[in-house]
Amino acid sequence: MTVPSTALFTDQYELTMLQAALRSGTAHRRSVFEVFTRRLPEGRRYGVVAGTGRVLDAVENFRFEPAILDFLREGGIVDAPTLDWLADYRFTGDIRGYPEGEVYFPGSPVLTVEGSFAECVLLETVVLSILNHDSAIAAAASRMAVAAAGRPLMEMGARRTHELGAVAAARAAFVGGFSSTSVLAAGFRYGIPTVGTSAHAFTLLHDSERAAFTAQVASLGAGTTLLVDTYDIEEAVRVAVEVAGPGLGAVRIDSGDLLVAAHRVRRQLDDLGAREARIVVTSDLDEYAIASLAAAPVDAYGVGTQLVTGSGHPTASMVYKLVARATGDAPDAPLVPVAKKSTGGKLSIGGVKWAARAVDAHGVADAEVVGTGPVPGELADRLLQVELMRGGRAVAREPLKDARERHVAAREALPLSASQLSKGEPVLPTRYTDAPA
C-alpha cells in the first residue's frame, strides 16, 4: 500500500522552532528527545506500548515533497532558507525504545530519539499521535483480553472512529490480545485475520428469518454464524438449527441481557443437538461487561466502540521532551542534561536514560528502574530499550504477531494484581537512580 508523506502530520510551531534554530546556529546541535508519560490513566495498572512499527513507517516517510513545500511557501509559514533545508530533509539519527507489546509505567523512557535538534524536533507530533492513540487502544485491548480469559476477541469498531484510525486501532488491538478484526483494510495492510458474516439488515431484507438463514447457509455453509436477535431469540435459534443442522457453526447475540440470553441459548442449542455450535456476543462490550460474562457459556466476544475509544481513556498522555543536548556543534561535543521545571505536575527529568525491570526472588517484576548513570550489574540483562532505527534506517522490523506474543509474556511477568480491573495504582513503582536534582 502506498504511504503518503507524513511531513505535515506536525504542528506549525515545530517548523517555526526549526526556522529560529537555523537562524541562531543551534539547529545542528546533537539532541536527545524522550517519549514518556507522567502518569497512567486513572485506575490503570500498566500501559502497553503499541504503534512502534507505525512510528518507523512515519519517520521513514517524513519527506517534504514539492507540493508540501509549495503549501508552506504560499502560506508564509517558514522562510526561504528553511524551505531549502526542508527540501532535503531525511531523518539520519538513531531511535531506541521499548519494543512493541512491552508494558510501561510512569516515567518509562518509551522512546528515545537522538540526532540534530532540527531533525528530531520535527517528529514530535507524528510520533506522539501514533503512540498515544495506539498505546491507549492496546491497553484497553489488554484489559479485555484478561477479562476474556482465553476466549477469542474480535475487533469491530471501524464504524465508531475515523476511517484511518480504525485501521490503526485494529492493529493495536491485535497487539493487545484481540485475535481478529472486521475491517478489511487492517487485514490487507497488517495481515490480521478478518471475520464477519451478516447484520440485521440481511435478515430484514428477506420475507422471513428462515429465508434469510437459508440464504446465508447456502452461501457461506452450515459453519457460518447466524444472527439470532432480530426478532425473537428462542424462535431464531430453533430455525437456525433447522436450517443449518446440528453442524451450525455459531449464533450471535447482539442485544438484551447477554448473561441470561447466553445461558438460555446454550441450553436450547444443546437440546436441539447443536452441541458444538458456539455463542458469540456483541453489543457495546467493555472489559467490565466481558468480566461479568465469565461464568456464561460464551465462546467469543465482538467489541467495537469501547475498544476504539480506549475504554474511556482515548490517549496514553505521552509527551516528547528534550532531555539532553550537546554543548556545541562539534560531533564529539558532550551532552548535558536539560529539563523543564514547572509547577502543576509537569516536571521532567533530564539526562539520557536507560530502563530495566527489576524482579523479586520469585522472578516476578517488582519495580521499573530508570537511570541516567551506569547500569547496575544485576540489571544489565534486564534492560528494556532496544535499537529501533540506526542512521535513519529501521533495524527492528518484525511480524505483528511477535509484538502480540511479547505482550502476553510481559503481562504474565507482572504481579497478579496487574490483572485486576478495579481501580488502583500502577502495579510497579518507578524507581529513579542517578537522576540529576
XYZ file of C-alpha atoms in Angstrom:
437
model
C 0.000 0.000 0.000
C 1.409 3.390 -0.957
C 2.044 5.568 2.092
C 1.845 9.346 1.619
C 4.333 11.727 3.182
C 3.855 12.219 6.908
C 5.652 15.590 6.957
C 2.520 17.654 7.564
C 1.372 15.491 10.466
C 3.054 18.098 12.605
C 2.285 21.310 14.430
C 3.342 24.630 12.953
C 5.469 25.574 15.939
C 7.860 22.743 15.145
C 8.649 24.414 11.826
C 8.932 27.879 13.342
C 11.298 26.499 16.015
C 13.336 24.978 13.234
C 13.494 28.305 11.395
C 14.652 30.146 14.511
C 17.212 27.459 15.340
C 18.619 27.572 11.817
C 18.985 31.327 12.115
C 20.604 31.157 15.563
C 23.018 28.422 14.550
C 21.763 25.882 17.091
C 19.730 23.689 14.733
C 22.520 21.172 14.231
C 23.336 20.572 17.874
C 23.123 16.916 18.811
C 19.969 16.467 20.896
C 18.099 13.694 22.676
C 14.323 13.672 22.969
C 12.383 11.227 25.110
C 8.801 9.977 24.981
C 7.279 9.149 28.363
C 4.129 9.622 30.382
C 3.967 11.220 33.798
C 1.002 9.095 34.856
C -1.187 6.259 33.664
C -4.896 6.830 33.035
C -6.813 6.764 36.294
C -7.150 3.263 37.666
C -4.926 1.562 35.089
C -2.293 -0.820 36.465
C 0.054 -0.793 33.439
C 0.406 0.680 29.976
C 1.047 -1.163 26.712
C 3.473 0.088 24.060
C 1.837 -0.049 20.638
C 2.407 1.746 17.373
C 6.191 1.339 17.278
C 6.118 -0.206 13.828
C 3.928 2.636 12.584
C 6.368 5.157 14.047
C 9.164 3.631 11.988
C 6.991 3.919 8.863
C 6.129 7.528 9.683
C 9.747 8.568 10.225
C 10.893 6.916 7.009
C 8.087 8.667 5.096
C 8.691 12.098 6.638
C 9.526 13.883 3.380
C 8.834 17.440 2.247
C 7.632 16.846 -1.291
C 7.248 19.725 -3.799
C 3.523 20.179 -3.142
C 4.154 20.373 0.590
C 6.920 22.924 0.145
C 4.586 24.969 -2.082
C 1.960 24.921 0.658
C 4.468 26.137 3.241
C 5.773 28.813 0.881
C 2.345 30.115 -0.139
C 1.190 30.236 3.474
C 4.273 32.133 4.577
C 4.757 29.528 7.304
C 8.562 29.478 7.098
C 11.183 31.480 5.257
C 13.138 30.560 2.136
C 16.272 29.225 3.889
C 14.100 26.918 5.977
C 12.263 25.703 2.867
C 15.609 24.913 1.253
C 16.638 22.913 4.309
C 13.315 21.043 4.422
C 13.565 20.064 0.758
C 16.430 17.722 1.640
C 15.059 16.531 4.995
C 15.799 12.952 5.925
C 15.995 11.710 9.483
C 19.521 10.364 9.875
C 19.557 9.876 13.633
C 19.006 6.955 15.979
C 15.892 5.760 17.781
C 15.688 3.217 20.559
C 12.804 2.347 22.818
C 10.603 -0.267 24.403
C 9.757 -2.956 21.847
C 6.151 -3.088 20.724
C 3.938 -5.087 23.079
C 6.076 -4.353 26.144
C 4.383 -2.823 29.176
C 5.393 0.542 30.612
C 4.836 2.716 33.680
C 5.020 6.419 34.617
C 8.460 7.728 33.705
C 9.383 4.801 31.466
C 11.507 6.081 28.527
C 9.223 4.509 25.948
C 11.136 6.069 23.043
C 14.475 7.910 22.788
C 15.174 9.927 19.631
C 18.721 11.171 19.042
C 20.062 13.341 16.230
C 20.354 17.017 15.430
C 17.792 19.303 17.067
C 16.468 20.167 13.612
C 15.903 16.545 12.629
C 14.358 15.460 15.915
C 12.096 18.371 16.782
C 10.027 17.946 13.612
C 8.983 14.417 14.611
C 7.260 15.321 17.876
C 3.649 15.482 16.759
C 3.557 12.470 14.459
C 5.378 10.276 16.994
C 3.032 11.293 19.809
C -0.041 10.990 17.603
C 0.784 7.365 16.842
C 1.999 6.244 20.264
C -0.744 7.980 22.235
C -3.525 6.526 20.106
C -2.190 3.031 19.613
C -0.978 2.561 23.192
C -4.361 3.631 24.549
C -6.161 1.120 22.334
C -3.688 -1.662 23.171
C -4.075 -1.038 26.902
C -7.853 -1.325 26.623
C -7.465 -4.458 24.484
C -5.128 -5.995 27.046
C -7.609 -5.459 29.869
C -10.346 -7.002 27.736
C -8.111 -9.969 26.928
C -7.504 -10.504 30.646
C -11.250 -10.370 31.278
C -11.936 -12.781 28.407
C -9.622 -15.382 29.986
C -8.596 -17.017 26.732
C -11.837 -16.668 24.801
C -11.348 -15.049 21.371
C -11.929 -11.330 20.954
C -12.970 -9.772 17.645
C -12.314 -6.091 16.917
C -15.277 -4.465 15.177
C -15.060 -0.734 15.872
C -14.346 0.729 12.424
C -17.726 2.451 12.226
C -17.137 4.178 15.551
C -13.932 6.051 14.723
C -12.027 7.831 11.946
C -11.578 5.601 8.902
C -7.771 5.617 9.113
C -7.856 5.464 12.889
C -9.909 2.291 12.568
C -7.043 0.513 10.816
C -4.551 1.641 13.452
C -6.981 0.613 16.202
C -7.334 -2.872 14.743
C -3.544 -3.197 14.662
C -3.175 -2.006 18.262
C -5.990 -4.288 19.413
C -4.201 -7.258 17.862
C -1.046 -6.365 19.797
C -3.114 -6.120 22.982
C -4.684 -9.559 22.608
C -7.520 -9.484 20.061
C -7.491 -12.329 17.557
C -9.251 -10.799 14.555
C -10.855 -7.696 13.060
C -13.875 -6.891 10.936
C -12.128 -4.131 8.970
C -10.618 -5.434 5.755
C -8.053 -2.640 5.446
C -6.340 -3.937 8.579
C -6.250 -7.430 7.143
C -4.818 -6.121 3.878
C -2.216 -3.853 5.445
C -1.135 -5.842 8.501
C -2.210 -9.433 7.871
C -4.639 -9.516 10.790
C -7.267 -12.290 10.422
C -10.630 -10.858 9.329
C -14.116 -12.021 10.296
C -17.736 -11.185 9.514
C -20.963 -12.726 8.284
C -24.174 -10.681 8.398
C -26.040 -7.875 10.140
C -29.686 -7.322 10.989
C -30.181 -5.666 7.604
C -29.683 -9.021 5.887
C -32.457 -10.605 7.944
C -34.768 -7.631 7.392
C -34.140 -7.811 3.647
C -35.859 -11.196 3.438
C -39.520 -12.074 3.837
C -38.770 -14.232 6.873
C -35.942 -15.126 9.215
C -35.973 -18.635 7.789
C -35.452 -17.264 4.292
C -32.527 -15.134 5.475
C -30.853 -18.027 7.298
C -31.391 -20.324 4.330
C -29.759 -17.821 2.002
C -26.790 -17.300 4.316
C -26.191 -21.024 4.857
C -26.476 -21.663 1.132
C -23.809 -19.029 0.504
C -21.435 -19.480 3.455
C -22.087 -23.030 4.620
C -23.516 -24.530 7.788
C -20.444 -23.419 9.742
C -21.457 -19.776 9.447
C -22.575 -17.548 12.327
C -26.286 -16.686 12.308
C -27.522 -13.508 13.996
C -30.469 -14.547 16.168
C -31.771 -11.426 17.927
C -33.562 -9.597 15.112
C -36.985 -10.707 16.321
C -37.332 -13.463 18.923
C -34.137 -15.202 20.026
C -35.703 -18.524 21.008
C -37.556 -18.873 17.716
C -34.493 -17.761 15.755
C -32.281 -20.402 17.391
C -34.820 -23.093 16.567
C -34.984 -22.017 12.936
C -31.201 -21.688 12.744
C -30.666 -25.306 13.758
C -33.427 -26.495 11.435
C -31.797 -24.668 8.507
C -28.120 -25.372 9.229
C -28.492 -28.664 11.031
C -26.530 -29.808 14.077
C -23.334 -28.632 12.355
C -24.324 -24.985 12.804
C -21.132 -23.017 13.400
C -22.322 -20.278 15.762
C -25.052 -17.889 16.719
C -24.536 -14.231 17.559
C -26.472 -12.289 20.197
C -26.290 -8.500 19.897
C -28.859 -7.195 22.381
C -30.721 -7.825 25.597
C -29.459 -9.321 28.840
C -26.462 -11.163 27.432
C -25.870 -13.227 30.566
C -29.405 -14.607 30.660
C -29.641 -14.954 26.886
C -26.363 -16.887 26.652
C -27.465 -19.468 29.230
C -30.861 -19.926 27.567
C -29.396 -20.206 24.084
C -26.792 -22.726 25.227
C -29.455 -24.969 26.738
C -31.589 -24.659 23.621
C -28.716 -25.426 21.242
C -27.768 -28.486 23.284
C -31.387 -29.691 23.382
C -31.619 -29.309 19.603
C -28.461 -31.333 19.054
C -26.197 -28.437 18.075
C -23.796 -29.046 20.957
C -20.752 -27.781 19.067
C -22.374 -24.539 17.949
C -20.614 -21.563 19.508
C -22.181 -18.471 21.049
C -20.787 -15.065 20.074
C -21.896 -11.927 21.914
C -21.541 -8.296 20.882
C -23.426 -5.120 21.973
C -21.259 -2.306 23.441
C -18.980 -4.556 25.442
C -16.083 -3.322 27.560
C -13.725 -5.134 29.934
C -16.240 -4.962 32.781
C -19.076 -6.407 30.690
C -16.756 -9.138 29.443
C -15.715 -9.966 33.010
C -19.372 -10.145 34.040
C -19.869 -12.853 31.420
C -17.008 -15.009 32.701
C -19.382 -17.664 34.020
C -21.660 -17.545 30.963
C -21.436 -20.104 28.135
C -19.970 -17.527 25.752
C -17.334 -18.616 23.239
C -16.238 -15.298 21.732
C -16.750 -11.565 22.074
C -17.037 -8.798 19.494
C -16.030 -5.354 20.743
C -16.357 -2.020 18.967
C -16.973 1.394 20.496
C -15.311 0.876 23.862
C -12.199 -0.597 22.287
C -11.521 2.068 19.663
C -12.073 4.819 22.250
C -9.646 3.268 24.725
C -12.466 2.186 27.035
C -12.806 5.669 28.445
C -9.132 6.652 28.046
C -8.509 7.502 24.367
C -4.962 8.763 24.923
C -1.925 7.498 26.805
C -0.911 11.109 27.671
C 2.652 10.614 26.434
C 4.891 13.644 25.925
C 8.030 14.259 23.804
C 10.636 16.243 25.707
C 14.202 17.365 25.101
C 16.259 15.730 27.872
C 19.840 16.344 26.693
C 21.709 18.464 24.166
C 25.306 18.970 23.142
C 27.323 21.885 24.489
C 28.345 22.834 20.951
C 28.144 21.890 17.294
C 31.139 19.565 17.198
C 30.176 15.884 16.688
C 32.010 14.942 19.881
C 30.643 17.784 21.998
C 29.468 16.352 25.324
C 25.777 16.031 26.114
C 24.372 17.883 29.100
C 21.021 17.111 30.754
C 18.197 19.617 30.283
C 14.764 19.559 31.890
C 11.639 21.606 32.255
C 10.979 22.835 35.777
C 7.348 23.674 36.267
C 4.526 23.585 38.755
C 1.334 21.648 38.202
C 2.869 18.214 37.801
C 4.677 18.955 34.521
C 8.244 18.454 35.698
C 10.579 16.380 33.562
C 13.841 14.695 34.439
C 16.861 15.494 32.305
C 19.504 13.151 31.010
C 19.789 10.236 28.609
C 18.114 7.333 30.373
C 18.176 3.570 30.486
C 15.379 1.449 31.918
C 15.281 -2.023 33.410
C 12.680 -4.142 35.152
C 13.784 -5.480 38.498
C 12.380 -8.802 39.708
C 11.963 -10.374 43.128
C 13.278 -13.726 44.336
C 10.435 -15.493 42.521
C 11.179 -13.859 39.179
C 8.142 -11.572 39.361
C 8.643 -7.950 38.345
C 8.723 -5.629 41.339
C 9.976 -2.260 40.025
C 10.627 -0.215 36.910
C 14.122 1.180 37.370
C 15.062 4.268 35.344
C 18.580 5.654 35.492
C 20.952 8.160 33.903
C 24.240 6.757 35.145
C 25.942 3.370 34.918
C 23.640 0.358 34.772
C 23.932 -1.780 37.929
C 25.333 -5.215 37.191
C 22.243 -7.021 38.444
C 20.106 -5.137 35.904
C 22.434 -5.381 32.918
C 20.495 -8.265 31.362
C 17.093 -6.754 32.133
C 17.332 -3.569 30.071
C 14.089 -2.748 28.283
C 15.044 -0.471 25.392
C 16.101 -1.943 22.052
C 17.554 -0.348 18.938
C 14.797 0.662 16.518
C 16.500 2.950 13.981
C 20.188 3.454 13.241
C 21.341 6.252 10.984
C 17.769 6.892 9.913
C 17.111 3.290 8.857
C 14.743 0.934 10.660
C 16.538 -2.045 12.179
C 13.721 -3.594 14.171
C 11.048 -4.643 11.683
C 9.124 -7.651 12.959
C 5.879 -9.553 12.307
C 2.960 -8.132 14.264
C 2.428 -11.487 15.944
C 5.829 -11.090 17.639
C 4.607 -7.927 19.376
C 1.410 -9.713 20.376
C 3.358 -12.619 21.882
C 5.753 -10.223 23.610
C 2.836 -8.506 25.277
C 1.460 -11.750 26.675
C 4.883 -12.594 28.122
C 5.358 -9.096 29.570
C 1.926 -9.085 31.170
C 2.366 -12.536 32.655
C 5.646 -11.445 34.258
C 3.837 -8.764 36.282
C 2.389 -9.305 39.751
C -1.036 -10.945 39.789
C -2.663 -7.670 40.814
C -1.962 -6.378 37.286
C -4.986 -8.383 36.119
C -7.391 -6.638 38.489
C -9.937 -4.449 36.722
C -10.704 -2.455 39.842
C -9.100 0.968 40.106
C -5.691 1.128 41.698
C -2.144 2.397 41.434
C 0.338 1.175 38.797
C 1.294 -2.385 39.612
C 5.002 -1.471 39.619
C 6.606 1.606 41.189
C 9.073 3.598 39.110
C 12.416 3.963 40.863
C 14.923 6.540 39.653
C 18.646 6.176 40.125
C 21.445 8.654 39.416
C 18.871 11.166 38.222
C 20.016 14.789 38.463
C 18.354 17.034 41.005
